[in-house]
């Protein structure tokens, strides 16, 4: 609008000049205004245009009137142009956002300077304390609280980044293996906690422990919003505790899927409060049940629809790789907004969109796009989580928004903890009748203690209408205390509790190929057992889904080149990566041995010759090389000489490209760098050398096969010559991949040893 006004004013200047310059073209009676008036109008418009963008319309009008009154003095002063102008109102909003993001990022850096503090105190607790300090400083400086956690900002911008990251990188196999337990805790457990907490608080009010704060519907509404486990708090605390994968996925899955129950109960009770408890009819309760089904199933369907759309679009982005991450972020976010548009469960929509689309999107997009999506999502989620906890601390400082009631706060803390524990124990007893691996008592203790509340409950209680809910200020104060207690006290003590109970911890070790092969074999065996027994169990339906996905969905949503490549090619790429890691291990061991020899014998010069063979290198031990960029620590000081020697050693012995490439720039494509070109050339050389080695082995096997035909049928050996001697097929790279995979992982000799050895 501002730029449009400037264009209109400029057009007016031009019109005034035209009218003043050519008055003779029209009759004198038809002249619109005298030439002197036109000149004064042009001067006034010019003054208005020269004003800063931040000036308001009143100032512009006043400047115009002043210019009309004294145009000659304006010409005498030579104009009012300013070299530097203060434009705070123009950049205020983005500048404040950038400053808060900067403060949050610097806070995370400062927290991790001291490992003793971060290993004891969770990061979320430190961020809340920082928010309390910042809120106190702002309150003292300005006498009022200027910044708070806005519910609209939280639900539309901060929460989607965290849920999108969690849904997209959700371990789908683990999630669906425990889906029954997750739904049990999310639906039945949340309903149990909400009703029991609300009714007991109302009972305490009738007993006189709590003041006159409202009727039964108000307490049921408060019980609904305070009983749901918060996904932001669970992620922040449980990721630092590192509990085992099953325990983590159950608690985190519950915090995501209970959103439908919370949304429905929240809206139903608000409508009941608005119409009054006496006007609620029996049909309204059935409408509430139907609303729960529509909100949960509808949100899930919206997420799956957008997942199919996203996967299908990425089939055709081969020539425009640069916009692949944009499609991922945009459509996942649109799934969230579309669910909010129809009052469905946005968290469920975004979660299932990420889970459903990852397999196909990761297969279609390039490696650079996958890396971009991964680190961008992680960065946005981390910043959003930091801002949420800081603003929780800032919002708690504003006393004008809440009122204190000791009885309400004490009873709420007791009830949510007691009913959470009772619900977990009762539901686990039922689930263990059907689970192959039951949940132990120590798991139940951690699940009961890990029911954390967070920013979702705070945002919902802030959204309450103070005119409808008279006890809103008391509910806000109670919610703040509950959030601080669960995140800070339980977050501080859950790690010692896990160590004391000796709860199995998670491991970052990836499964070997041998384990993956046996896991698939067991899946097929269990599905066959269910078919023989005539049971349509979990393994039966999973096998049916995999067949449907292979025959229809993968063909529809994956690019043909990706779909026909198969899994053997991926296995061969893993083998090459493993060989490269073993070579790096050999280089590191040789270098450190040479360094130790040179330090132990300073008078003798040592020279280390490193042979970087590309043969069939197999690691005898686990690799000490870490390929995860998130856990690589910077090199500490005092190692400059060692780094210099390492650099010269690697420069002299490692790969040097034979081909020359010209630099190229493209706005639509990400050009391949030196490292990518070198990796591709090394891979091609490695393939070529293995092909030649295989050809020679195959030729020797054929000649030996002719000479020893009588002995071949009498023995079965693990050597490569008898294995390849009977294969009378045309050689190609794909057939070599199949033979190489079979020889290393399916031949009789591989059954006695692990592929990682």
mmCIF file of N, CA and C in Angstrom, residues 589-656:
data_model
loop_
_atom_site.group_PDB
_atom_site.id
_atom_site.type_symbol
_atom_site.label_atom_id
_atom_site.label_comp_id
_atom_site.label_asym_id
_atom_site.label_seq_id
_atom_site.Cartn_x
_atom_site.Cartn_y
_atom_site.Cartn_z
ATOM 1 N N UNK A 589 45.752 -45.413 11.473
ATOM 2 C CA UNK A 589 46.617 -46.252 12.302
ATOM 3 C C UNK A 589 48.075 -46.110 11.886
ATOM 4 N N UNK A 590 48.315 -46.094 10.574
ATOM 5 C CA UNK A 590 49.696 -45.962 10.110
ATOM 6 C C UNK A 590 50.283 -44.615 10.489
ATOM 7 N N UNK A 591 49.457 -43.565 10.387
ATOM 8 C CA UNK A 591 49.956 -42.238 10.711
ATOM 9 C C UNK A 591 50.286 -42.111 12.192
ATOM 10 N N UNK A 592 49.399 -42.602 13.047
ATOM 11 C CA UNK A 592 49.661 -42.496 14.481
ATOM 12 C C UNK A 592 50.826 -43.387 14.909
ATOM 13 N N UNK A 593 51.003 -44.543 14.244
ATOM 14 C CA UNK A 593 52.178 -45.354 14.536
ATOM 15 C C UNK A 593 53.449 -44.622 14.155
ATOM 16 N N UNK A 594 53.417 -43.968 12.991
ATOM 17 C CA UNK A 594 54.606 -43.226 12.575
ATOM 18 C C UNK A 594 54.876 -42.055 13.507
ATOM 19 N N UNK A 595 53.780 -41.410 13.987
ATOM 20 C CA UNK A 595 53.969 -40.299 14.925
ATOM 21 C C UNK A 595 54.558 -40.786 16.234
ATOM 22 N N UNK A 596 54.088 -41.928 16.729
ATOM 23 C CA UNK A 596 54.630 -42.466 17.976
ATOM 24 C C UNK A 596 56.090 -42.869 17.817
ATOM 25 N N UNK A 597 56.432 -43.454 16.666
ATOM 26 C CA UNK A 597 57.822 -43.833 16.437
ATOM 27 C C UNK A 597 58.723 -42.609 16.368
ATOM 28 N N UNK A 598 58.226 -41.562 15.727
ATOM 29 C CA UNK A 598 59.052 -40.360 15.614
ATOM 30 C C UNK A 598 59.239 -39.685 16.961
ATOM 31 N N UNK A 599 58.231 -39.747 17.834
ATOM 32 C CA UNK A 599 58.379 -39.146 19.161
ATOM 33 C C UNK A 599 59.256 -39.999 20.067
ATOM 34 N N UNK A 600 59.190 -41.349 19.898
ATOM 35 C CA UNK A 600 60.011 -42.209 20.749
ATOM 36 C C UNK A 600 61.461 -42.245 20.283
ATOM 37 N N UNK A 601 61.720 -42.029 18.974
ATOM 38 C CA UNK A 601 63.075 -41.985 18.435
ATOM 39 C C UNK A 601 63.270 -40.669 17.714
ATOM 40 N N UNK A 602 63.510 -39.606 18.461
ATOM 41 C CA UNK A 602 63.593 -38.291 17.812
ATOM 42 C C UNK A 602 64.810 -38.156 16.918
ATOM 43 N N UNK A 603 65.826 -38.946 17.139
ATOM 44 C CA UNK A 603 67.030 -38.804 16.338
ATOM 45 C C UNK A 603 66.955 -39.490 15.003
ATOM 46 N N UNK A 604 65.985 -40.359 14.807
ATOM 47 C CA UNK A 604 65.900 -41.113 13.570
ATOM 48 C C UNK A 604 64.741 -40.591 12.745
ATOM 49 N N UNK A 605 64.993 -40.357 11.503
ATOM 50 C CA UNK A 605 63.931 -39.937 10.601
ATOM 51 C C UNK A 605 63.145 -41.143 10.141
ATOM 52 N N UNK A 606 61.854 -41.027 10.171
ATOM 53 C CA UNK A 606 60.994 -42.132 9.764
ATOM 54 C C UNK A 606 60.171 -41.693 8.579
ATOM 55 N N UNK A 607 59.951 -42.616 7.692
ATOM 56 C CA UNK A 607 59.129 -42.361 6.521
ATOM 57 C C UNK A 607 58.093 -43.471 6.431
ATOM 58 N N UNK A 608 56.830 -43.076 6.350
ATOM 59 C CA UNK A 608 55.749 -44.044 6.294
ATOM 60 C C UNK A 608 55.207 -44.096 4.881
ATOM 61 N N UNK A 609 55.187 -45.294 4.359
ATOM 62 C CA UNK A 609 54.615 -45.500 3.035
ATOM 63 C C UNK A 609 53.258 -46.171 3.208
ATOM 64 N N UNK A 610 52.251 -45.507 2.726
ATOM 65 C CA UNK A 610 50.887 -45.986 2.896
ATOM 66 C C UNK A 610 50.365 -46.447 1.553
ATOM 67 N N UNK A 611 49.910 -47.637 1.542
ATOM 68 C CA UNK A 611 49.357 -48.219 0.324
ATOM 69 C C UNK A 611 47.843 -48.137 0.398
ATOM 70 N N UNK A 612 47.255 -47.296 -0.449
ATOM 71 C CA UNK A 612 45.811 -47.138 -0.473
ATOM 72 C C UNK A 612 45.238 -48.107 -1.494
ATOM 73 N N UNK A 613 45.160 -49.336 -1.116
ATOM 74 C CA UNK A 613 44.655 -50.353 -2.026
ATOM 75 C C UNK A 613 43.152 -50.268 -2.117
ATOM 76 N N UNK A 614 42.633 -50.532 -3.319
ATOM 77 C CA UNK A 614 41.191 -50.548 -3.504
ATOM 78 C C UNK A 614 40.686 -51.973 -3.649
ATOM 79 N N UNK A 615 41.402 -52.920 -3.108
ATOM 80 C CA UNK A 615 40.974 -54.307 -3.181
ATOM 81 C C UNK A 615 39.881 -54.597 -2.184
ATOM 82 N N UNK A 616 39.701 -55.869 -1.907
ATOM 83 C CA UNK A 616 38.607 -56.295 -1.037
ATOM 84 C C UNK A 616 39.036 -56.142 0.418
ATOM 85 N N UNK A 617 38.963 -54.915 0.891
ATOM 86 C CA UNK A 617 39.362 -54.633 2.267
ATOM 87 C C UNK A 617 38.177 -54.908 3.177
ATOM 88 N N UNK A 618 38.409 -55.675 4.184
ATOM 89 C CA UNK A 618 37.336 -56.004 5.123
ATOM 90 C C UNK A 618 37.810 -55.678 6.529
ATOM 91 N N UNK A 619 36.989 -54.952 7.269
ATOM 92 C CA UNK A 619 37.399 -54.508 8.599
ATOM 93 C C UNK A 619 37.327 -55.643 9.594
ATOM 94 N N UNK A 620 38.407 -55.786 10.343
ATOM 95 C CA UNK A 620 38.420 -56.791 11.400
ATOM 96 C C UNK A 620 37.767 -56.268 12.676
ATOM 97 N N UNK A 621 37.845 -54.969 12.866
ATOM 98 C CA UNK A 621 37.260 -54.376 14.063
ATOM 99 C C UNK A 621 36.338 -53.240 13.637
ATOM 100 N N UNK A 622 35.608 -52.685 14.607
ATOM 101 C CA UNK A 622 34.730 -51.567 14.307
ATOM 102 C C UNK A 622 35.528 -50.334 13.945
ATOM 103 N N UNK A 623 34.946 -49.525 13.106
ATOM 104 C CA UNK A 623 35.636 -48.333 12.647
ATOM 105 C C UNK A 623 35.613 -47.260 13.710
ATOM 106 N N UNK A 624 36.707 -46.535 13.806
ATOM 107 C CA UNK A 624 36.758 -45.408 14.712
ATOM 108 C C UNK A 624 36.390 -44.106 14.047
ATOM 109 N N UNK A 625 35.976 -44.155 12.801
ATOM 110 C CA UNK A 625 35.633 -42.960 12.061
ATOM 111 C C UNK A 625 34.173 -42.632 12.282
ATOM 112 N N UNK A 626 33.867 -41.385 12.620
ATOM 113 C CA UNK A 626 32.491 -40.954 12.839
ATOM 114 C C UNK A 626 32.030 -40.151 11.639
ATOM 115 N N UNK A 627 30.978 -40.641 10.970
ATOM 116 C CA UNK A 627 30.466 -39.966 9.789
ATOM 117 C C UNK A 627 29.279 -39.064 10.090
ATOM 118 N N UNK A 628 28.843 -38.963 11.318
ATOM 119 C CA UNK A 628 27.713 -38.127 11.679
ATOM 120 C C UNK A 628 28.224 -36.739 12.018
ATOM 121 N N UNK A 629 27.812 -35.734 11.242
ATOM 122 C CA UNK A 629 28.322 -34.392 11.448
ATOM 123 C C UNK A 629 27.845 -33.779 12.757
ATOM 124 N N UNK A 630 26.751 -34.312 13.321
ATOM 125 C CA UNK A 630 26.227 -33.719 14.536
ATOM 126 C C UNK A 630 27.051 -34.060 15.765
ATOM 127 N N UNK A 631 27.822 -35.122 15.702
ATOM 128 C CA UNK A 631 28.567 -35.529 16.893
ATOM 129 C C UNK A 631 30.060 -35.323 16.740
ATOM 130 N N UNK A 632 30.488 -34.683 15.652
ATOM 131 C CA UNK A 632 31.912 -34.427 15.469
ATOM 132 C C UNK A 632 32.270 -33.172 16.250
ATOM 133 N N UNK A 633 33.168 -33.295 17.180
ATOM 134 C CA UNK A 633 33.593 -32.155 17.980
ATOM 135 C C UNK A 633 34.766 -31.465 17.308
ATOM 136 N N UNK A 634 34.867 -30.160 17.462
ATOM 137 C CA UNK A 634 36.020 -29.478 16.887
ATOM 138 C C UNK A 634 37.314 -29.906 17.568
ATOM 139 N N UNK A 635 38.401 -29.854 16.806
ATOM 140 C CA UNK A 635 39.700 -30.265 17.335
ATOM 141 C C UNK A 635 40.163 -29.258 18.365
ATOM 142 N N UNK A 636 40.603 -29.752 19.500
ATOM 143 C CA UNK A 636 41.035 -28.856 20.567
ATOM 144 C C UNK A 636 42.363 -28.203 20.199
ATOM 145 N N UNK A 637 42.711 -27.148 20.952
ATOM 146 C CA UNK A 637 43.931 -26.423 20.683
ATOM 147 C C UNK A 637 45.172 -27.224 21.027
ATOM 148 N N UNK A 638 46.315 -26.744 20.563
ATOM 149 C CA UNK A 638 47.571 -27.416 20.843
ATOM 150 C C UNK A 638 47.904 -28.532 19.889
ATOM 151 N N UNK A 639 47.175 -28.678 18.787
ATOM 152 C CA UNK A 639 47.437 -29.753 17.833
ATOM 153 C C UNK A 639 47.726 -29.194 16.445
ATOM 154 N N UNK A 640 48.259 -27.991 16.394
ATOM 155 C CA UNK A 640 48.498 -27.377 15.098
ATOM 156 C C UNK A 640 49.546 -28.139 14.299
ATOM 157 N N UNK A 641 50.613 -28.575 14.968
ATOM 158 C CA UNK A 641 51.654 -29.310 14.256
ATOM 159 C C UNK A 641 51.127 -30.649 13.746
ATOM 160 N N UNK A 642 50.337 -31.326 14.563
ATOM 161 C CA UNK A 642 49.771 -32.607 14.140
ATOM 162 C C UNK A 642 48.831 -32.427 12.949
ATOM 163 N N UNK A 643 48.034 -31.346 12.971
ATOM 164 C CA UNK A 643 47.148 -31.082 11.846
ATOM 165 C C UNK A 643 47.946 -30.777 10.583
ATOM 166 N N UNK A 644 49.043 -30.045 10.732
ATOM 167 C CA UNK A 644 49.868 -29.718 9.566
ATOM 168 C C UNK A 644 50.493 -30.975 8.968
ATOM 169 N N UNK A 645 51.016 -31.851 9.832
ATOM 170 C CA UNK A 645 51.588 -33.096 9.335
ATOM 171 C C UNK A 645 50.525 -33.963 8.666
ATOM 172 N N UNK A 646 49.335 -33.999 9.273
ATOM 173 C CA UNK A 646 48.248 -34.766 8.666
ATOM 174 C C UNK A 646 47.887 -34.219 7.297
ATOM 175 N N UNK A 647 47.853 -32.901 7.181
ATOM 176 C CA UNK A 647 47.508 -32.289 5.902
ATOM 177 C C UNK A 647 48.533 -32.640 4.826
ATOM 178 N N UNK A 648 49.825 -32.530 5.160
ATOM 179 C CA UNK A 648 50.865 -32.867 4.181
ATOM 180 C C UNK A 648 50.826 -34.348 3.833
ATOM 181 N N UNK A 649 50.578 -35.175 4.832
ATOM 182 C CA UNK A 649 50.539 -36.614 4.584
ATOM 183 C C UNK A 649 49.390 -36.977 3.646
ATOM 184 N N UNK A 650 48.204 -36.432 3.931
ATOM 185 C CA UNK A 650 47.059 -36.732 3.080
ATOM 186 C C UNK A 650 47.222 -36.131 1.693
ATOM 187 N N UNK A 651 47.813 -34.940 1.625
ATOM 188 C CA UNK A 651 48.021 -34.320 0.316
ATOM 189 C C UNK A 651 48.973 -35.137 -0.541
ATOM 190 N N UNK A 652 49.975 -35.729 0.092
ATOM 191 C CA UNK A 652 50.956 -36.486 -0.677
ATOM 192 C C UNK A 652 50.539 -37.889 -1.031
ATOM 193 N N UNK A 653 49.624 -38.479 -0.268
ATOM 194 C CA UNK A 653 49.321 -39.893 -0.464
ATOM 195 C C UNK A 653 47.905 -40.187 -0.937
ATOM 196 N N UNK A 654 46.975 -39.278 -0.639
ATOM 197 C CA UNK A 654 45.601 -39.586 -1.003
ATOM 198 C C UNK A 654 45.335 -39.267 -2.470
ATOM 199 N N UNK A 655 44.097 -39.383 -2.850
ATOM 200 C CA UNK A 655 43.687 -39.365 -4.244
ATOM 201 C C UNK A 655 43.941 -38.007 -4.890
ATOM 202 N N UNK A 656 44.427 -38.017 -6.101
ATOM 203 C CA UNK A 656 44.566 -36.824 -6.914
ATOM 204 C C UNK A 656 43.786 -37.034 -8.209
#
